[in-house]
CSV table of C-alpha atoms in Angstrom, one decimal:
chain,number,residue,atom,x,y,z
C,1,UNK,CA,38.4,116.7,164.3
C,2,UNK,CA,42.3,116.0,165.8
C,3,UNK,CA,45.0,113.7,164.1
C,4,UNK,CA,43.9,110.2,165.2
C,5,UNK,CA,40.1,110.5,164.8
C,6,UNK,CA,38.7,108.2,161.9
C,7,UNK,CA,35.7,107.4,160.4
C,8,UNK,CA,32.6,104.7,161.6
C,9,UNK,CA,30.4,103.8,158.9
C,10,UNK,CA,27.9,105.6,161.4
C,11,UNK,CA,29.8,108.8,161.4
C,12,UNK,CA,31.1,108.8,157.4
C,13,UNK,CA,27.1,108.0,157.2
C,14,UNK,CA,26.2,111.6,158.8
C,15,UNK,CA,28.2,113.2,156.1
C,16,UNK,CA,26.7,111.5,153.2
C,17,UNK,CA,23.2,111.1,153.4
C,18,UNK,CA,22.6,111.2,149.6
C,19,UNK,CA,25.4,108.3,148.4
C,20,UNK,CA,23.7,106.0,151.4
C,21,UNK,CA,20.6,106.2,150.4
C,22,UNK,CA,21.7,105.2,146.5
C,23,UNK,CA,24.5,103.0,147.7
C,24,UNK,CA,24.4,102.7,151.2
C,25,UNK,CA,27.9,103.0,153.2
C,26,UNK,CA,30.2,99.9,154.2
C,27,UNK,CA,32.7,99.0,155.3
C,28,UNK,CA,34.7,99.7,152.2
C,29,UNK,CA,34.0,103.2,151.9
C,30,UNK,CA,35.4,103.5,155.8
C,31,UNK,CA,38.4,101.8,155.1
C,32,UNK,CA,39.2,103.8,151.9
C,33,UNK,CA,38.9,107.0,153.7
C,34,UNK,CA,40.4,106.3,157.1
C,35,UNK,CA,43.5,104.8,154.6
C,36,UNK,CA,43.7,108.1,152.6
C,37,UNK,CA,43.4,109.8,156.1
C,38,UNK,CA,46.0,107.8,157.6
C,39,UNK,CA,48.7,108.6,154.7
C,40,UNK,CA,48.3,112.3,155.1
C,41,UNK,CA,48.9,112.5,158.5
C,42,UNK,CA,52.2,110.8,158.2
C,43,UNK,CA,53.3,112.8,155.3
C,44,UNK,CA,51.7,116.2,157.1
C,45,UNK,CA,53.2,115.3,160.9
C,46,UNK,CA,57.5,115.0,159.7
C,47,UNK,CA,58.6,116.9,159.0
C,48,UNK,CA,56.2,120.0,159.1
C,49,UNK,CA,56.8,121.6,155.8
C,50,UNK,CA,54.4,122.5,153.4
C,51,UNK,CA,52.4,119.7,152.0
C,52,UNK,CA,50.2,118.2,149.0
C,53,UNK,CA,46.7,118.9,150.5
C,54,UNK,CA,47.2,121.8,152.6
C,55,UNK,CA,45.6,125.0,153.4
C,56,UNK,CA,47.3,128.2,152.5
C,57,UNK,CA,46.3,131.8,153.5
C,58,UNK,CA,47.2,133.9,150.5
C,59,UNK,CA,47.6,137.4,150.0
C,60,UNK,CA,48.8,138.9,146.7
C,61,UNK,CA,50.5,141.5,145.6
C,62,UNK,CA,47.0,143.7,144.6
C,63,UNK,CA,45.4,143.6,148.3
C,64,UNK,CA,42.6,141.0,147.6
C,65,UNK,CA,42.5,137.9,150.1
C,66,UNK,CA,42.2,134.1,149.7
C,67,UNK,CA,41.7,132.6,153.3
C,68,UNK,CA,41.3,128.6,151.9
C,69,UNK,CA,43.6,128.1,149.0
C,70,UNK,CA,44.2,124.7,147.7
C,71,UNK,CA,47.6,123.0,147.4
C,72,UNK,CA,47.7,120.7,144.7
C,73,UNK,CA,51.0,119.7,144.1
C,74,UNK,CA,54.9,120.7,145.0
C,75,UNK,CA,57.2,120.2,142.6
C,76,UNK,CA,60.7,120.9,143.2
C,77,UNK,CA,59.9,123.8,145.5
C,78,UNK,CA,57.4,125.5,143.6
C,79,UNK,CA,53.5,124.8,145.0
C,80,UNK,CA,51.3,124.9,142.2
C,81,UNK,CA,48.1,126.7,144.1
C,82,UNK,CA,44.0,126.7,144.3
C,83,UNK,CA,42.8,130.2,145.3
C,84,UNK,CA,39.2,129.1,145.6
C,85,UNK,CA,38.6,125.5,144.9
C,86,UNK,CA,35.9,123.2,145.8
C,87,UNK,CA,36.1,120.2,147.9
C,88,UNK,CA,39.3,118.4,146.5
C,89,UNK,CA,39.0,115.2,145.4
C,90,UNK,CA,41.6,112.6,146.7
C,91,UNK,CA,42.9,109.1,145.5
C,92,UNK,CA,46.4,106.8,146.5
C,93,UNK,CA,49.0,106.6,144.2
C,94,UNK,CA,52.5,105.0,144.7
C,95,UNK,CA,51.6,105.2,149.0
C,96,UNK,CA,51.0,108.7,148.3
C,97,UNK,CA,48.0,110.6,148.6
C,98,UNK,CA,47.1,113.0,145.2
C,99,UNK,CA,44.7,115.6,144.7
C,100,UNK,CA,42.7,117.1,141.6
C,101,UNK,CA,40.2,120.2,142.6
C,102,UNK,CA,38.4,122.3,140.4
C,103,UNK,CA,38.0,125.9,140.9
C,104,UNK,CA,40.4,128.9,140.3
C,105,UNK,CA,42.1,131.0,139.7
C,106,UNK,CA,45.5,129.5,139.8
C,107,UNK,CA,48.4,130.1,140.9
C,108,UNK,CA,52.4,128.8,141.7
C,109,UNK,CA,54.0,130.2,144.8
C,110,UNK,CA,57.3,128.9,146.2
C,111,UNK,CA,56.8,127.1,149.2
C,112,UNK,CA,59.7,128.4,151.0
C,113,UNK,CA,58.0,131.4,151.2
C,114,UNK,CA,55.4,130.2,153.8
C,115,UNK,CA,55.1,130.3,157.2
C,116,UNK,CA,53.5,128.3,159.4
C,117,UNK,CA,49.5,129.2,160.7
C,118,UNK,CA,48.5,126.4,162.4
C,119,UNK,CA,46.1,123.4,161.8
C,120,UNK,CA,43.1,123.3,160.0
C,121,UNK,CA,39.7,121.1,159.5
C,122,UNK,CA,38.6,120.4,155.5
C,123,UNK,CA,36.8,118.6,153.6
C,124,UNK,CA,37.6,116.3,151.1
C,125,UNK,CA,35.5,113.6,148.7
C,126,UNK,CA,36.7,110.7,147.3
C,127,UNK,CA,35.2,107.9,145.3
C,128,UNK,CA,32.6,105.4,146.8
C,129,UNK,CA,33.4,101.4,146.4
C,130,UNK,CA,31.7,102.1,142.7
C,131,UNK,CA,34.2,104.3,141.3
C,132,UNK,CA,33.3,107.3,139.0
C,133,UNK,CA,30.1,107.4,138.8
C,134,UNK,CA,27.1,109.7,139.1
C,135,UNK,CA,26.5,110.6,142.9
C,136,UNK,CA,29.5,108.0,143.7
C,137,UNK,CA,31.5,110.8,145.8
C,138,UNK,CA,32.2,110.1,149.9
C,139,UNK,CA,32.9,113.4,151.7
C,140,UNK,CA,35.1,113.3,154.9
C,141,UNK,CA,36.6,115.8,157.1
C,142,UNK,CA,40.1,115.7,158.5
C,143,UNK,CA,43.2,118.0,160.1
C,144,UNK,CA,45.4,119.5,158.0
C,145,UNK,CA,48.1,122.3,158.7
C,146,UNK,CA,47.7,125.6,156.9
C,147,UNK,CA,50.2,128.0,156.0
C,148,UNK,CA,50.5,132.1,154.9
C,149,UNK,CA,52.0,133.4,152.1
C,150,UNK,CA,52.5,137.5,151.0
C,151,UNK,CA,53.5,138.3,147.4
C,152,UNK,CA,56.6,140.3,147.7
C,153,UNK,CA,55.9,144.2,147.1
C,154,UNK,CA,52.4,145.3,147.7
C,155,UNK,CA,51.0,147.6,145.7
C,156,UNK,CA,48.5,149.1,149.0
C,157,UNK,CA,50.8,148.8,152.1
C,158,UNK,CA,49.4,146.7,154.7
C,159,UNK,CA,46.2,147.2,153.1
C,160,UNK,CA,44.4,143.9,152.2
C,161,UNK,CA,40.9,142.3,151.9
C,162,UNK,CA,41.0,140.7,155.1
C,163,UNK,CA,40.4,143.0,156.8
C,164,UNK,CA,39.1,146.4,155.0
C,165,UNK,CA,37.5,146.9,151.6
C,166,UNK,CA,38.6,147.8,148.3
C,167,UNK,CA,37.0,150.4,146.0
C,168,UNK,CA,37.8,151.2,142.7
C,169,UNK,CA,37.2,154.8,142.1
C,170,UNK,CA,37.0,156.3,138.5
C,171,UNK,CA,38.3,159.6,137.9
C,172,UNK,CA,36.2,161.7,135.2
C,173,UNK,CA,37.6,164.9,133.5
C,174,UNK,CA,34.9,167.8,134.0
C,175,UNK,CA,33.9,168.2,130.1
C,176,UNK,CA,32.9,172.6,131.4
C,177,UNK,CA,35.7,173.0,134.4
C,178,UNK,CA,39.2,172.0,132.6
C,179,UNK,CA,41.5,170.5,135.4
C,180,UNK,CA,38.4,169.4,137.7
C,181,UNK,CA,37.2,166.2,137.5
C,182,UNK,CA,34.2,164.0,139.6
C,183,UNK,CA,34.4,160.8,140.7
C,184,UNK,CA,32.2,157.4,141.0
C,185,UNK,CA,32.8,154.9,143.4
C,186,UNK,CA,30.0,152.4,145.1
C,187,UNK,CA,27.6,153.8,142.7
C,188,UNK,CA,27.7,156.6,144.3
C,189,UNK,CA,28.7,159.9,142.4
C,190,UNK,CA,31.0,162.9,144.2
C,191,UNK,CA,30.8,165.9,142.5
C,192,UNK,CA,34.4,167.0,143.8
C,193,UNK,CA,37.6,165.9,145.5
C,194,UNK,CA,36.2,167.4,148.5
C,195,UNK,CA,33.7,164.7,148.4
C,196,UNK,CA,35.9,162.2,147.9
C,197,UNK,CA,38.1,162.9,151.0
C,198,UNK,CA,34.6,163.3,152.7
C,199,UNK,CA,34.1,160.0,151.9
C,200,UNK,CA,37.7,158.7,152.8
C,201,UNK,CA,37.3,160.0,156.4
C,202,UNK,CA,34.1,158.7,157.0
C,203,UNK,CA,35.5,155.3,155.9
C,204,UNK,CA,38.6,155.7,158.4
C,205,UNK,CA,40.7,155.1,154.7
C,206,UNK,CA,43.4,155.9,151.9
C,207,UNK,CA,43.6,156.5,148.4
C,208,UNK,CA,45.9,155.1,146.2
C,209,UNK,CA,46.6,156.0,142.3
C,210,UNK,CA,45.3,153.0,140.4
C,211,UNK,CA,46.6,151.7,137.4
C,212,UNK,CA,45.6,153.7,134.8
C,213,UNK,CA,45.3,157.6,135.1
C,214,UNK,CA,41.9,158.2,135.7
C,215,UNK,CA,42.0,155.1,138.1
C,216,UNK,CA,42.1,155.4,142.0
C,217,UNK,CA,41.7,152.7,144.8
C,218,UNK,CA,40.1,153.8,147.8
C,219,UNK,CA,40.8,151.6,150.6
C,220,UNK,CA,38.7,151.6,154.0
C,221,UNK,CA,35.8,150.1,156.3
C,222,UNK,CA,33.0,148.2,154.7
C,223,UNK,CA,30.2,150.4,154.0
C,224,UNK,CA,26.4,149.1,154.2
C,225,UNK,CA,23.8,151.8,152.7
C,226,UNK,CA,20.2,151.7,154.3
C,227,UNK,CA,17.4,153.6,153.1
C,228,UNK,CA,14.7,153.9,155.4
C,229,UNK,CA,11.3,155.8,155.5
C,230,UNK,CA,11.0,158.9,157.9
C,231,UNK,CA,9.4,157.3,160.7
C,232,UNK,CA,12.0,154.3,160.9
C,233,UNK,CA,15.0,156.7,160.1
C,234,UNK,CA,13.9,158.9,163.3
C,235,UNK,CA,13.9,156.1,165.2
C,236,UNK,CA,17.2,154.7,163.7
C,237,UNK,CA,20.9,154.8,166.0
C,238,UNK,CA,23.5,156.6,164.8
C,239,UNK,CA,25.2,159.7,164.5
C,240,UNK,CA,23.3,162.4,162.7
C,241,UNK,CA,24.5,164.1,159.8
C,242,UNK,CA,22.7,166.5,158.4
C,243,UNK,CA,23.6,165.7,154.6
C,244,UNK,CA,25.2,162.9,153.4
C,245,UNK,CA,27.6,163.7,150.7
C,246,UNK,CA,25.8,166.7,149.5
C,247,UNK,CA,22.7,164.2,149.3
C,248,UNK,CA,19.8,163.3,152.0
C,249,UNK,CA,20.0,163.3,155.9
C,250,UNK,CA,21.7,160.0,156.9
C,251,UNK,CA,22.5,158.6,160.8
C,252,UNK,CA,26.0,157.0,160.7
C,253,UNK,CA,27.1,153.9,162.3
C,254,UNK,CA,30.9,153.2,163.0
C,255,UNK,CA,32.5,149.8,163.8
C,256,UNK,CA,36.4,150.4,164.6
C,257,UNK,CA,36.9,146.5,165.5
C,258,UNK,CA,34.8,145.2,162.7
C,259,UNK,CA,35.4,148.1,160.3
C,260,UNK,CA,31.6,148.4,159.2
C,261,UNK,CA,30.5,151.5,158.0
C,262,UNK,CA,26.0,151.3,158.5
C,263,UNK,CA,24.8,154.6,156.5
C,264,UNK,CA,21.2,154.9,157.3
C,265,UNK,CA,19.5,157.4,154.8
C,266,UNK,CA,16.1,159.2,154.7
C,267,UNK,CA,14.1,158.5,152.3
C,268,UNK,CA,13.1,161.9,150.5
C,269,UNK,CA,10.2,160.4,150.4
C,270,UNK,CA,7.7,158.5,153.2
């Protein structure tokens, strides 16, 4: 959808298949979105700053990613945030267009702080002509811009969720070797810090200390493990190496533009 596109009862029908069949769609329902659509596109056109309603990319300060966060409300410059909320519900108040989602967690982030990324298409549910009630909610879609936002300080560089993949990694004291440890990550064990810088390369990664002492953060490409029967595994792509981590034969897979990792493993047995 574009600014300017508003609802028939044929298309708000498409959406809502379930409330028009209990309640059927009208004219009322049309009118109540297009109005609620109508108000946020004149407070989200001028002028374009951050607004009740819309979309914010967030990254904090750990590395973990929220592409579709919420904004719920702005209060005098602090944005009180959605990470991961469902569809929010919307209702006019005073000429102005409010919100109330559910989800979490939450969060408040100056909006000063972020920078424009474009426009976006949501979806939002309001209220049929029955009010509250069970099954009474109209979704609609409509345009709204969407921002970005860092936390200041990152504890992993440029590091982030987006686009690579976090691993916690637990470091255990040897109880026989004093001053070596092993390590567990994925469910995998490594029996040495050889291993685990194996296992760094392989995922084109970096370790960080994490935030304990026997804590570390391995950051890299998404790994997939496969294990497959002889037959399929000699028939498998990928380049072959002969043990995988100290374990069984395994062809390896590596995608540099998606970083993807595909580990395909022989089965010891057929």
């Amino acid at each position: 959808m574009e600014y300017g596109n508003y609802y028939t009862e044929e298309t708000l029908r498409s959406l809502n298949a379930a409330y028009d069949t209990l309640y059927g769609i009208t004219s009322r329902e049309t009118e109540k979105v297009n109005g609620i659509i109508r108000r946020m596109e004149k407070a989200g056109r001028f002028p374009p700053v951050p607004q009740e309603g819309d979309l914010l990319e967030y990254f904090p300060q750990n590395g973990d990613y929220f592409p579709q966060a919420h904004i719920e409300t702005i209060r005098k410059g602090q944005a009180t945030v959605c990470l991961a909320s469902h569809a929010p519900f919307c209702h006019t108040k005073n000429r102005k267009v409010c919100y109330s989602t559910e989800g979490g967690p939450w969060t408040r982030v100056p909006s000063a702080g972020m920078t424009p990324a474009g426009l976006a298409t949501r979806c939002f549910q309001t209220w049929g002509r029955n009010g509250r009630c069970r099954n009474g909610e109209v979704y609609f879609h409509t345009v709204v811009r969407s921002w970005t936002f860092h936390e200041p300080n990152p504890l992993y560089g440029d590091y982030t969720m987006k686009e690579w993949t976090k691993y916690p990694v637990e470091k255990i004291p040897d109880p026989e070797k004093k001053g070596e440890y092993f390590y567990r990550c994925e469910g995998i064990t490594l029996y040495s810090e050889k291993e685990l810088e194996e296992l760094t390369g392989l995922l084109q990664g970096k370790l960080f200390d994490g935030l304990h002492r026997r804590a570390l953060v391995l950051w890299g490409y998404r790994m997939e493990r496969i294990f497959l029967p002889a037959t399929e595994w000699n028939a498998a792509e990928g380049e072959i190496h002969l043990s995988f981590l100290g374990g069984a034969p395994a062809k390896i897979q590596t995608d540099h533009k998606r970083h993807r990792l595909t580990v395909r493993i022989k089965k010891s047995n057929p």
